[in-house]
Amino acid sequence: MEEIREYSCERREKFKIVDIPHKMQRMGMPVHVGISILLLLMVLLSIVIAVTIGSTYIDADVVYEVIMAEILHKTTEISTAIHDVVWHIRLPRLVLAVVVGGGLSVCGIVMQAVVQNPLADPYILGVSSGASFGATLAILLGVGLAFGSGYVGVIAFGGAFIASLLVMVIANVGGRANSVKLLLSGTAINAVFSAFSSFLVFFANDREGIKNITFWLMGSLAGAKWSDIVVIYVVVLSGVFFFLSQYRTLNMMLVGDETSITLGTDLHKYRHIYMMVVALMIGFIVYASGMIGFIGLIIPHFMRILFGTDHKKLILVSFLIGGLFLIWADVLSRIIIPHTELPIGILISMVGAPCFIYLLVRKSYGFGGRN
Amino acid sequence: MQITCDRLTIELGHTEIVRDLSLKAAPGAFIGVIGPNGSGKSTLLKCIYRVLKAKSGCVYLNEEELESLTYKESAQQLGVVTQHNYYNFDFKVSEVVLMGRAPHKKQMERDNTEDYAIVYDALGKVDMYDFKDRVFSTLSGGEQQRIILARALAQRTKCLILDEPTNHLDIKHQLQIMELSKKLGVTVVAALHDLNIAATYCDYLYMLKEGQVVAEGLPRKVLTEEIIGSVYDIRAKIIEDVETSMYHIAYLPNIG
């Protein structure tokens, strides 16, 4: 052992000059932290710019006056209508976009690690079909009307959460769950819940209701309310900070169960904890914004192309980029067709998918495969 | 650190792969486990590194029962190099090796300069320092194997478990890995295919067949023409080089 120590000391001296991660650590700021700070500023700036953009033209000065008045609790002479548009429609929507986009991205990364598969997204383990079944129940049969105006979201949340629990339970039947069993039971649960949804839709004979379900499933940030936003921020940010602390175990998940045991971590317990946390985060996101697809799949891959696979670097930048992405996607969805709000899910797929393909083709990103 | 296997029986899907097997690795000894395909070498090692559970019998690290340790505690004492290391995601080489530091870290603890120094030191030892920023999956099989050894070295353990560590390696690196593992002075238990490598580097050999030890002892006692012939069902000839006093096993063809 002595010999090893000596050797390592001598090496350390030698690598001082060439070793960049070292250097940056001594400077106290790794690259990804610097980028995160920059991104945070960009998120704030984007909100400030985006809040002036909308279907009704409102002068930027007026917009800022409304916001400053609200923040500083001052009174202004601006009309209530304009005040409401800025403070109760535009701003909460943008603030919600950040947490939804960021939360979906982080959950996407975590899910890809949990099931050890680059094709996973936050909805893969039963969440999507559970949520849509919940929404279908609420819209067609009026289940949960007692929860007030947000009842569709509440029931969808319940559906999503129950479906993820079921996936976990089924994956553990007859031996410990592993990533393949999780994926398979996720697929099975998705099939069952989708079938129930289709069954309801088929017998409902309710055109308006079916249209509502379709709209709801496309996702939208239009329903943003300050009271909900506070709760969602608490839940999603707690989840993000939790996963920030878990980077080592997340990395370990990608190398598999056997190797992880030889490196001192039994993944079984962590998989379940992570799935529960993701289910909770996604449940709240679904409650607030329906099912916004694709973002939880592409942002994680975008980030892996740019920053590599190490979760220490990935989690925070993905949250911020996801938020940034959704802010501008939402702005675009409001202005791209005059007087119409395009469902944001459609826009993300239409714009995001080609960008994604471009990156795949241009950069030799192997998804772990050999290039 | 001493590794002791006491009368292990290991089942895989109701088939007994290892039967009533006992093995002892004295502190600092280099133990070779040899035997034909399917003789239970890997299964035995998997049980020692805790991926499989024995049906009966017990593994001890020094005096401690392995199963009484947490995975973290055992990973602080056992470094493992397995055969199949295919990862579905693109990790950088240095990130793979850094994982070797995980058993020494608390959940929230960050990696510090010491960890990076250990990682670069381990990479230097396997001759792969210049590859530290490469993507693991773009390396050749042999290079990957050396990175995995570097990860085990970064664990700084008193024992190494090697499951056919020389697979996929060119001759130079076969010898290098064996010499490196031997020089560390830690207890090594290695499953080996190449009998010449086993003869050259091991202090003690266990010859397995159908899950049982059929011969054990010093390499020259185990690797005889008779034992090799009966276990592997081939004809072998032992050649001892006078000049280097090296021990060589030649396999004789059945034709001609």
XYZ file of C-alpha atoms in Angstrom:
627
model
C 0.000 0.000 0.000
C 2.866 2.342 0.868
C 4.233 1.969 -2.582
C 0.906 2.922 -4.125
C 0.652 6.046 -2.019
C 4.083 7.197 -3.038
C 3.368 6.559 -6.654
C 0.156 8.539 -6.531
C 1.848 11.539 -4.893
C 4.469 11.643 -7.527
C 1.763 11.422 -10.194
C -0.260 14.166 -8.647
C 2.671 16.532 -8.953
C 3.135 15.579 -12.550
C -0.481 16.097 -13.542
C -0.890 19.449 -11.871
C -0.132 21.342 -15.012
C -2.098 19.371 -17.546
C -5.079 18.451 -15.454
C -7.929 20.755 -16.354
C -10.733 19.417 -14.102
C -8.249 19.782 -11.292
C -7.455 23.324 -12.119
C -11.066 24.326 -12.333
C -11.805 22.675 -9.046
C -9.096 24.724 -7.457
C -10.574 27.844 -9.012
C -13.751 26.769 -7.287
C -15.938 26.568 -10.365
C -16.358 23.598 -12.659
C -17.539 24.447 -16.168
C -21.047 23.117 -15.680
C -21.626 25.373 -12.686
C -20.562 28.407 -14.705
C -22.882 27.366 -17.513
C -25.714 26.851 -15.039
C -25.360 30.393 -13.713
C -25.349 31.717 -17.254
C -28.432 29.668 -18.094
C -30.255 30.893 -15.011
C -29.664 34.452 -16.135
C -30.917 33.537 -19.594
C -34.074 32.022 -18.098
C -34.779 35.212 -16.155
C -34.034 37.360 -19.190
C -36.275 35.202 -21.356
C -39.167 35.625 -18.941
C -38.653 39.378 -18.974
C -38.644 39.470 -22.777
C -41.347 36.875 -23.352
C -43.789 38.572 -21.038
C -44.039 41.455 -23.495
C -45.055 39.134 -26.318
C -48.652 38.075 -26.756
C -51.753 38.159 -28.918
C -52.870 41.523 -27.569
C -50.275 44.221 -27.971
C -49.231 45.768 -24.690
C -46.395 48.255 -24.516
C -43.300 46.825 -22.793
C -43.123 49.758 -20.344
C -46.690 49.081 -19.259
C -45.931 45.387 -18.788
C -42.961 46.108 -16.550
C -44.901 48.722 -14.634
C -47.586 46.159 -13.821
C -45.018 43.607 -12.681
C -43.061 46.074 -10.578
C -46.273 47.324 -9.013
C -47.260 43.786 -8.059
C -43.850 42.933 -6.674
C -43.512 46.160 -4.712
C -47.195 46.245 -3.712
C -47.747 49.668 -5.218
C -50.850 50.988 -6.904
C -50.830 52.038 -10.548
C -53.208 53.760 -12.906
C -53.088 50.943 -15.444
C -56.473 49.424 -16.298
C -57.493 46.183 -14.582
C -57.846 44.401 -17.926
C -54.242 44.990 -18.883
C -53.114 44.255 -15.363
C -54.906 40.911 -15.464
C -53.491 39.956 -18.841
C -49.953 40.574 -17.643
C -50.150 39.408 -14.048
C -52.715 36.620 -14.205
C -52.237 35.236 -17.703
C -48.843 35.926 -19.230
C -46.463 35.874 -16.292
C -47.766 32.798 -14.440
C -47.714 30.927 -17.708
C -44.038 31.677 -18.278
C -43.119 30.891 -14.698
C -44.971 27.600 -15.028
C -43.199 26.873 -18.328
C -39.815 26.954 -16.583
C -40.736 24.414 -13.947
C -42.654 22.138 -16.331
C -39.913 22.126 -18.976
C -37.177 21.720 -16.410
C -39.028 19.088 -14.409
C -39.820 17.007 -17.486
C -36.193 17.124 -18.601
C -34.818 16.051 -15.236
C -37.421 13.283 -14.921
C -36.508 12.124 -18.435
C -32.861 11.816 -17.453
C -33.710 9.948 -14.274
C -36.077 7.557 -16.042
C -33.480 6.768 -18.695
C -31.127 5.838 -15.884
C -33.705 3.863 -13.914
C -34.638 1.629 -16.839
C -31.134 1.798 -18.332
C -32.517 2.705 -21.707
C -31.978 5.815 -23.811
C -35.485 5.568 -25.244
C -37.195 6.175 -21.926
C -39.056 9.390 -21.172
C -40.777 10.585 -17.991
C -44.054 8.998 -19.020
C -42.753 5.555 -19.868
C -43.553 3.628 -16.709
C -47.316 3.856 -16.784
C -47.551 7.588 -16.211
C -48.885 8.533 -19.635
C -51.711 6.025 -19.824
C -52.537 6.427 -16.134
C -52.856 10.167 -16.565
C -54.948 9.911 -19.717
C -57.218 7.347 -18.118
C -57.669 9.720 -15.189
C -58.417 12.599 -17.534
C -60.870 10.473 -19.484
C -62.687 9.467 -16.311
C -62.872 13.078 -15.199
C -63.982 14.563 -18.498
C -66.417 11.881 -19.646
C -67.834 10.652 -16.356
C -67.295 13.732 -14.221
C -65.234 11.841 -11.681
C -63.710 14.203 -9.131
C -65.940 17.185 -9.841
C -65.769 17.854 -6.108
C -62.147 18.998 -6.526
C -63.312 22.197 -8.202
C -62.231 23.664 -11.524
C -58.907 21.788 -11.651
C -60.558 18.420 -11.194
C -59.296 16.922 -14.468
C -55.724 17.550 -13.398
C -56.320 16.109 -9.939
C -57.773 12.860 -11.277
C -55.036 12.652 -13.933
C -52.477 13.067 -11.176
C -54.124 10.189 -9.293
C -54.166 8.000 -12.413
C -50.509 8.684 -13.133
C -49.454 7.949 -9.584
C -51.487 4.754 -9.264
C -50.182 3.501 -12.618
C -46.540 4.018 -11.572
C -47.166 2.231 -8.284
C -48.737 -0.685 -10.159
C -45.749 -0.886 -12.492
C -43.427 -1.058 -9.493
C -45.476 -3.746 -7.767
C -45.808 -5.896 -10.882
C -42.105 -5.613 -11.715
C -41.332 -7.048 -8.272
C -43.570 -10.100 -8.569
C -41.523 -13.300 -8.723
C -38.118 -11.838 -7.941
C -36.479 -8.449 -7.725
C -37.345 -5.824 -10.270
C -34.714 -4.948 -12.838
C -34.752 -2.488 -15.681
C -36.130 -4.938 -18.219
C -38.946 -6.082 -15.940
C -39.791 -2.460 -15.203
C -39.976 -1.642 -18.907
C -42.127 -4.663 -19.646
C -44.556 -4.045 -16.810
C -44.658 -0.373 -17.827
C -45.656 -1.423 -21.329
C -48.267 -3.826 -19.981
C -49.801 -1.249 -17.640
C -49.827 1.302 -20.450
C -51.735 -1.159 -22.625
C -54.285 -1.917 -19.914
C -54.992 1.718 -19.060
C -55.125 2.766 -22.706
C -57.637 0.012 -23.330
C -59.809 1.279 -20.472
C -59.601 4.824 -21.838
C -60.555 3.657 -25.315
C -63.385 1.618 -23.848
C -64.812 4.709 -22.150
C -64.378 6.841 -25.245
C -66.030 4.210 -27.416
C -69.166 3.981 -25.271
C -69.349 7.607 -24.198
C -70.876 9.004 -27.369
C -69.849 12.449 -26.200
C -68.204 14.384 -29.031
C -67.431 17.448 -26.976
C -65.894 15.333 -24.209
C -63.693 13.410 -26.631
C -62.468 16.660 -28.129
C -61.677 17.942 -24.645
C -59.681 14.809 -23.859
C -57.684 15.171 -27.041
C -56.915 18.792 -26.241
C -56.007 17.963 -22.703
C -53.624 15.246 -23.832
C -51.801 17.679 -26.106
C -50.829 19.672 -23.066
C -51.091 23.387 -22.417
C -49.714 25.964 -20.046
C -52.794 28.164 -20.382
C -54.279 27.112 -17.056
C -51.405 28.503 -14.977
C -52.490 29.925 -11.623
C -50.192 31.468 -9.016
C -51.618 29.310 -6.225
C -50.811 26.096 -8.155
C -47.429 27.359 -9.277
C -46.194 27.717 -5.712
C -47.038 24.095 -4.916
C -45.572 22.784 -8.159
C -42.353 24.727 -7.662
C -41.949 23.311 -4.167
C -42.502 19.736 -5.352
C -40.470 19.875 -8.566
C -37.536 21.852 -7.166
C -37.317 19.539 -4.154
C -37.163 16.648 -6.608
C -34.491 18.338 -8.712
C -32.333 19.083 -5.671
C -32.797 15.523 -4.492
C -31.569 14.171 -7.833
C -28.662 16.640 -7.836
C -27.435 14.885 -4.719
C -27.872 11.456 -6.317
C -25.555 11.833 -9.287
C -23.232 9.028 -8.237
C -26.012 6.464 -7.939
C -27.587 7.678 -11.191
C -24.268 7.117 -12.971
C -24.091 3.711 -11.396
C -27.530 2.826 -12.783
C -26.193 3.135 -16.310
C -23.526 0.486 -15.726
C -26.000 -2.063 -14.434
C -26.862 -3.988 -11.313
C -23.938 -6.410 -11.191
C -21.240 -3.814 -11.598
C -22.982 -1.556 -9.105
C -22.850 -4.266 -6.467
C -19.123 -4.628 -6.989
C -18.909 -0.851 -6.548
C -20.844 -0.949 -3.305
C -24.349 0.111 -4.327
C -27.433 -2.060 -4.462
C -29.605 -0.277 -7.010
C -32.841 -2.023 -6.130
C -33.806 0.353 -3.330
C -32.751 3.462 -5.243
C -34.772 2.519 -8.329
C -37.925 2.494 -6.261
C -37.168 5.734 -4.492
C -36.379 7.465 -7.781
C -39.534 6.155 -9.442
C -41.651 7.419 -6.566
C -40.041 10.852 -6.687
C -40.450 11.033 -10.468
C -44.080 9.899 -10.245
C -44.772 12.648 -7.745
C -43.018 15.321 -9.802
C -44.668 14.227 -13.048
C -48.031 13.946 -11.315
C -47.904 17.608 -10.351
C -46.629 18.609 -13.773
C -49.442 16.698 -15.462
C -51.932 18.302 -13.094
C -50.792 21.765 -14.159
C -50.129 21.326 -17.838
C -51.514 18.032 -19.128
C -49.219 15.823 -21.117
C -46.514 17.767 -22.870
C -44.610 15.121 -24.761
C -41.198 14.807 -26.359
C -39.410 17.415 -24.235
C -38.564 14.797 -21.588
C -36.941 12.695 -24.270
C -35.061 15.225 -26.382
C -33.673 17.561 -23.735
C -31.878 14.691 -21.949
C -30.301 13.619 -25.232
C -29.427 17.175 -26.215
C -27.692 17.537 -22.899
C -25.853 14.246 -23.238
C -24.566 15.336 -26.627
C -23.322 18.600 -25.148
C -22.182 17.600 -21.668
C -21.661 13.832 -21.743
C -23.297 11.236 -19.568
C -22.079 12.226 -16.097
C -25.154 13.140 -14.052
C -23.170 15.503 -11.896
C -23.136 17.880 -14.838
C -26.415 16.892 -16.443
C -29.161 17.487 -13.898
C -28.943 21.218 -13.317
C -28.174 22.278 -16.892
C -30.988 20.063 -18.157
C -33.446 21.682 -15.793
C -32.477 25.150 -16.984
C -32.339 24.296 -20.687
C -35.670 22.477 -20.413
C -37.192 25.557 -18.813
C -35.672 27.877 -21.391
C -36.873 25.651 -24.201
C -40.434 25.548 -22.959
C -40.634 29.324 -22.441
C -39.847 29.956 -26.077
C -41.884 27.027 -27.327
C -44.854 28.500 -25.496
C -44.260 31.976 -26.904
C -44.024 30.498 -30.375
C -47.193 28.463 -29.916
C -49.084 31.664 -29.069
C -47.863 33.811 -31.949
C -47.062 31.437 -34.801
C -50.660 31.357 -36.072
C -52.410 34.719 -35.522
C -55.397 34.597 -33.152
C -54.918 30.882 -32.529
C -53.016 29.137 -29.812
C -51.339 26.058 -31.195
C -51.178 23.245 -28.596
C -47.648 23.332 -27.287
C -47.123 19.569 -27.586
C -47.677 19.740 -31.336
C -45.243 22.602 -31.698
C -42.518 20.945 -29.633
C -42.648 17.807 -31.723
C -42.812 19.729 -35.010
C -39.846 21.944 -34.188
C -37.946 19.729 -31.771
C -37.891 16.529 -33.773
C -36.152 17.966 -36.857
C -33.594 19.760 -34.656
C -33.012 16.524 -32.833
C -32.547 14.599 -36.057
C -30.153 17.248 -37.304
C -28.023 16.914 -34.194
C -28.008 13.140 -34.476
C -26.863 13.275 -38.050
C -24.287 16.011 -37.604
C -22.707 15.036 -34.317
C -21.620 11.460 -34.024
C -23.749 10.731 -31.005
C -23.938 7.005 -30.578
C -26.502 6.686 -27.769
C -23.778 4.546 -26.253
C -23.474 2.452 -29.363
C -20.206 2.242 -31.206
C -19.623 5.051 -33.633
C -6.759 -9.869 3.558
C -7.722 -13.505 3.395
C -10.621 -14.879 1.369
C -12.106 -18.187 2.414
C -14.900 -20.103 0.723
C -16.317 -22.760 2.980
C -18.211 -25.589 1.307
C -20.063 -23.464 -1.233
C -22.931 -24.864 -3.204
C -24.370 -22.517 -5.805
C -27.469 -23.140 -7.861
C -28.529 -21.421 -11.043
C -32.139 -22.201 -11.947
C -32.206 -25.488 -9.990
C -28.975 -26.752 -11.519
C -26.030 -27.064 -9.173
C -23.197 -25.211 -10.871
C -20.789 -25.307 -7.948
C -20.874 -28.192 -5.486
C -19.443 -28.258 -1.995
C -16.435 -26.192 -2.990
C -13.880 -24.860 -0.529
C -11.149 -22.411 -1.417
C -8.665 -20.370 0.529
C -6.672 -17.345 -0.590
C -4.009 -16.358 1.920
C -3.197 -12.662 2.353
C -1.198 -11.420 -0.622
C -1.475 -14.693 -2.524
C -2.274 -14.873 -6.222
C -4.811 -17.664 -6.611
C -5.775 -19.010 -10.011
C -9.055 -20.765 -10.708
C -8.837 -22.803 -13.889
C -10.998 -25.332 -15.651
C -12.905 -25.890 -18.882
C -15.971 -23.905 -20.013
C -18.903 -24.463 -17.716
C -16.786 -25.748 -14.865
C -18.192 -23.062 -12.553
C -15.281 -20.595 -12.434
C -17.331 -17.473 -13.112
C -20.188 -18.680 -10.921
C -17.800 -19.167 -8.032
C -16.343 -15.691 -8.493
C -19.800 -14.147 -8.788
C -20.612 -15.618 -5.436
C -17.441 -14.117 -3.963
C -18.299 -10.695 -5.353
C -21.877 -11.043 -4.164
C -23.831 -11.018 -7.393
C -24.966 -14.581 -6.692
C -26.014 -16.014 -3.366
C -24.814 -19.446 -2.321
C -27.425 -22.089 -1.596
C -25.275 -23.343 1.228
C -21.820 -22.606 2.527
C -20.224 -19.309 3.251
C -17.616 -16.822 2.042
C -15.392 -15.095 4.601
C -13.217 -12.014 4.293
C -10.642 -12.560 7.032
C -12.881 -13.753 9.847
C -15.955 -11.862 8.752
C -18.884 -13.429 6.993
C -19.324 -11.677 3.656
C -23.110 -11.593 3.901
C -22.918 -9.682 7.173
C -21.228 -6.751 5.424
C -23.068 -4.035 3.537
C -22.357 -3.852 -0.188
C -20.419 -0.696 0.444
C -18.220 -2.349 3.057
C -17.461 -5.304 0.815
C -16.713 -2.985 -2.128
C -14.156 -1.217 0.031
C -12.315 -4.526 0.360
C -12.965 -6.318 -2.933
C -12.191 -4.852 -6.345
C -13.723 -6.732 -9.251
C -12.955 -6.984 -12.942
C -15.723 -8.831 -14.756
C -15.898 -10.067 -18.303
C -18.758 -8.205 -19.876
C -18.748 -4.472 -19.656
C -20.992 -3.048 -22.287
C -22.611 0.233 -21.426
C -25.641 1.630 -23.147
C -24.622 5.219 -22.580
C -21.547 7.239 -23.476
C -19.337 7.615 -20.449
C -15.941 9.190 -20.595
C -13.073 6.940 -19.543
C -12.234 9.060 -16.521
C -15.881 8.953 -15.424
C -15.886 5.155 -15.576
C -12.752 4.964 -13.466
C -14.059 7.571 -11.039
C -16.888 5.182 -10.216
C -14.261 3.103 -8.466
C -14.173 5.784 -5.800
C -17.893 5.361 -5.059
C -17.507 2.805 -2.232
C -15.412 5.316 -0.312
C -17.934 8.115 -0.667
C -20.912 9.142 1.331
C -24.146 9.790 -0.550
C -23.747 13.580 -0.705
C -19.963 13.740 -0.718
C -18.361 15.372 -3.762
C -15.320 13.991 -5.582
C -12.191 15.790 -4.492
C -8.691 16.267 -5.861
C -7.505 13.142 -4.105
C -10.104 11.081 -5.971
C -8.986 12.507 -9.291
C -5.358 11.847 -8.386
C -6.215 8.215 -7.624
C -8.137 7.939 -10.906
C -5.258 9.308 -12.983
C -2.813 7.165 -11.084
C -4.871 4.050 -11.849
C -5.145 5.038 -15.504
C -1.383 5.543 -15.629
C -0.819 2.084 -14.205
C -2.800 0.392 -16.964
C -1.139 2.549 -19.597
C -4.347 4.379 -20.472
C -3.781 7.869 -19.098
C -3.868 9.411 -22.559
C -7.328 7.923 -23.116
C -8.886 9.633 -20.094
C -11.113 11.947 -22.120
C -12.140 9.374 -24.701
C -15.619 7.894 -24.728
C -15.519 4.451 -23.155
C -17.677 2.778 -25.794
C -15.324 3.851 -28.603
C -12.409 1.901 -27.147
C -11.467 -1.581 -28.287
C -12.341 -4.596 -26.150
C -8.859 -4.845 -24.725
C -8.671 -1.147 -23.939
C -12.029 -1.347 -22.194
C -10.775 -4.272 -20.163
C -7.818 -2.207 -18.976
C -10.103 0.679 -18.042
C -12.198 -1.686 -15.948
C -9.032 -2.870 -14.229
C -8.140 0.775 -13.595
C -11.558 1.227 -11.994
C -10.886 -1.718 -9.682
C -7.461 -0.240 -8.861
C -9.114 3.085 -8.048
C -11.131 1.249 -5.410
C -7.828 0.770 -3.545
C -8.874 -2.592 -2.153
C -6.897 -5.284 -0.403
C -8.332 -7.999 -2.684
C -8.931 -8.228 -6.386
C -11.321 -10.638 -8.069
C -10.505 -11.039 -11.742
C -12.805 -12.941 -14.071
C -10.676 -13.786 -17.066
C -8.833 -10.470 -16.977
C -6.699 -11.264 -20.002
C -9.577 -11.889 -22.402
C -9.416 -9.706 -25.523
C -5.930 -8.482 -24.642
C -2.865 -8.620 -26.830
C 0.112 -10.509 -25.413
C 1.875 -7.436 -24.074
C -1.125 -6.297 -22.133
C -1.956 -9.806 -20.941
C 1.426 -9.942 -19.301
C 1.156 -6.351 -18.150
C -2.177 -6.890 -16.404
C -0.956 -10.033 -14.711
C 2.274 -8.424 -13.581
C 0.477 -5.345 -12.398
C -2.025 -7.348 -10.351
C 0.797 -9.366 -8.874
C 2.936 -6.347 -8.041
C 0.134 -4.750 -6.065
C 0.777 -7.295 -3.360
C -2.935 -7.697 -2.650
C -4.845 -10.954 -2.476
C -5.971 -11.925 -5.972
C -8.435 -14.585 -7.017
C -8.464 -14.887 -10.800
C -10.369 -17.148 -13.143
C -8.021 -17.862 -16.017
C -8.332 -19.621 -19.343
C -4.722 -19.548 -20.396
C -2.886 -22.295 -18.535
C 0.528 -20.850 -19.425
C -0.446 -17.541 -17.871
C -1.730 -19.407 -14.834
C 1.522 -21.363 -14.566
C 3.615 -18.222 -14.812
C 1.833 -15.919 -12.382
C -0.211 -17.892 -9.871
C 1.037 -18.933 -6.460
C -1.605 -21.575 -6.079
C -4.138 -23.133 -8.437
C -7.585 -24.633 -8.107
C -8.598 -26.808 -11.046
C -12.367 -27.022 -11.405
C -14.448 -29.526 -13.294
C -18.234 -29.733 -13.137
C -18.347 -27.432 -10.157
C -15.867 -29.276 -7.999
C -12.182 -28.939 -7.263
C -10.411 -31.837 -8.994
C -6.910 -30.678 -8.214
C -5.277 -27.954 -6.154
C -1.779 -26.944 -5.247
C 1.294 -25.254 -6.678
C 1.055 -24.716 -10.442
C 3.590 -27.416 -11.210
C 1.648 -29.909 -9.133
C -1.677 -29.130 -10.775
C -0.629 -28.539 -14.362
C 0.607 -31.989 -15.217
C 0.090 -33.792 -18.470
C -2.202 -36.321 -16.762
C -4.459 -33.804 -15.001
C -4.769 -31.467 -17.996
C -5.407 -34.448 -20.217
C -8.217 -35.818 -18.104
C -9.896 -32.502 -17.206
C -9.804 -30.902 -20.642
C -9.941 -34.136 -22.605
C -6.920 -33.242 -24.720
C -3.317 -34.291 -25.024
C -0.828 -31.887 -23.466
C 2.917 -31.842 -23.171
C 4.877 -30.008 -20.505
C 8.075 -28.384 -21.652
C 10.478 -26.861 -19.178
C 12.887 -24.346 -20.622
C 16.336 -24.881 -19.153
C 17.541 -21.363 -19.796
C 14.637 -19.449 -18.217
C 13.310 -22.334 -16.103
C 9.888 -21.387 -17.456
C 7.115 -23.927 -17.500
C 5.201 -24.292 -20.763
C 2.179 -26.293 -21.710
C 1.870 -27.335 -25.320
C -1.337 -28.800 -26.685
C -0.941 -31.629 -29.108
C -3.247 -31.921 -32.093
C -5.204 -35.123 -32.527
C -4.652 -35.195 -36.266
C -1.425 -36.105 -37.971
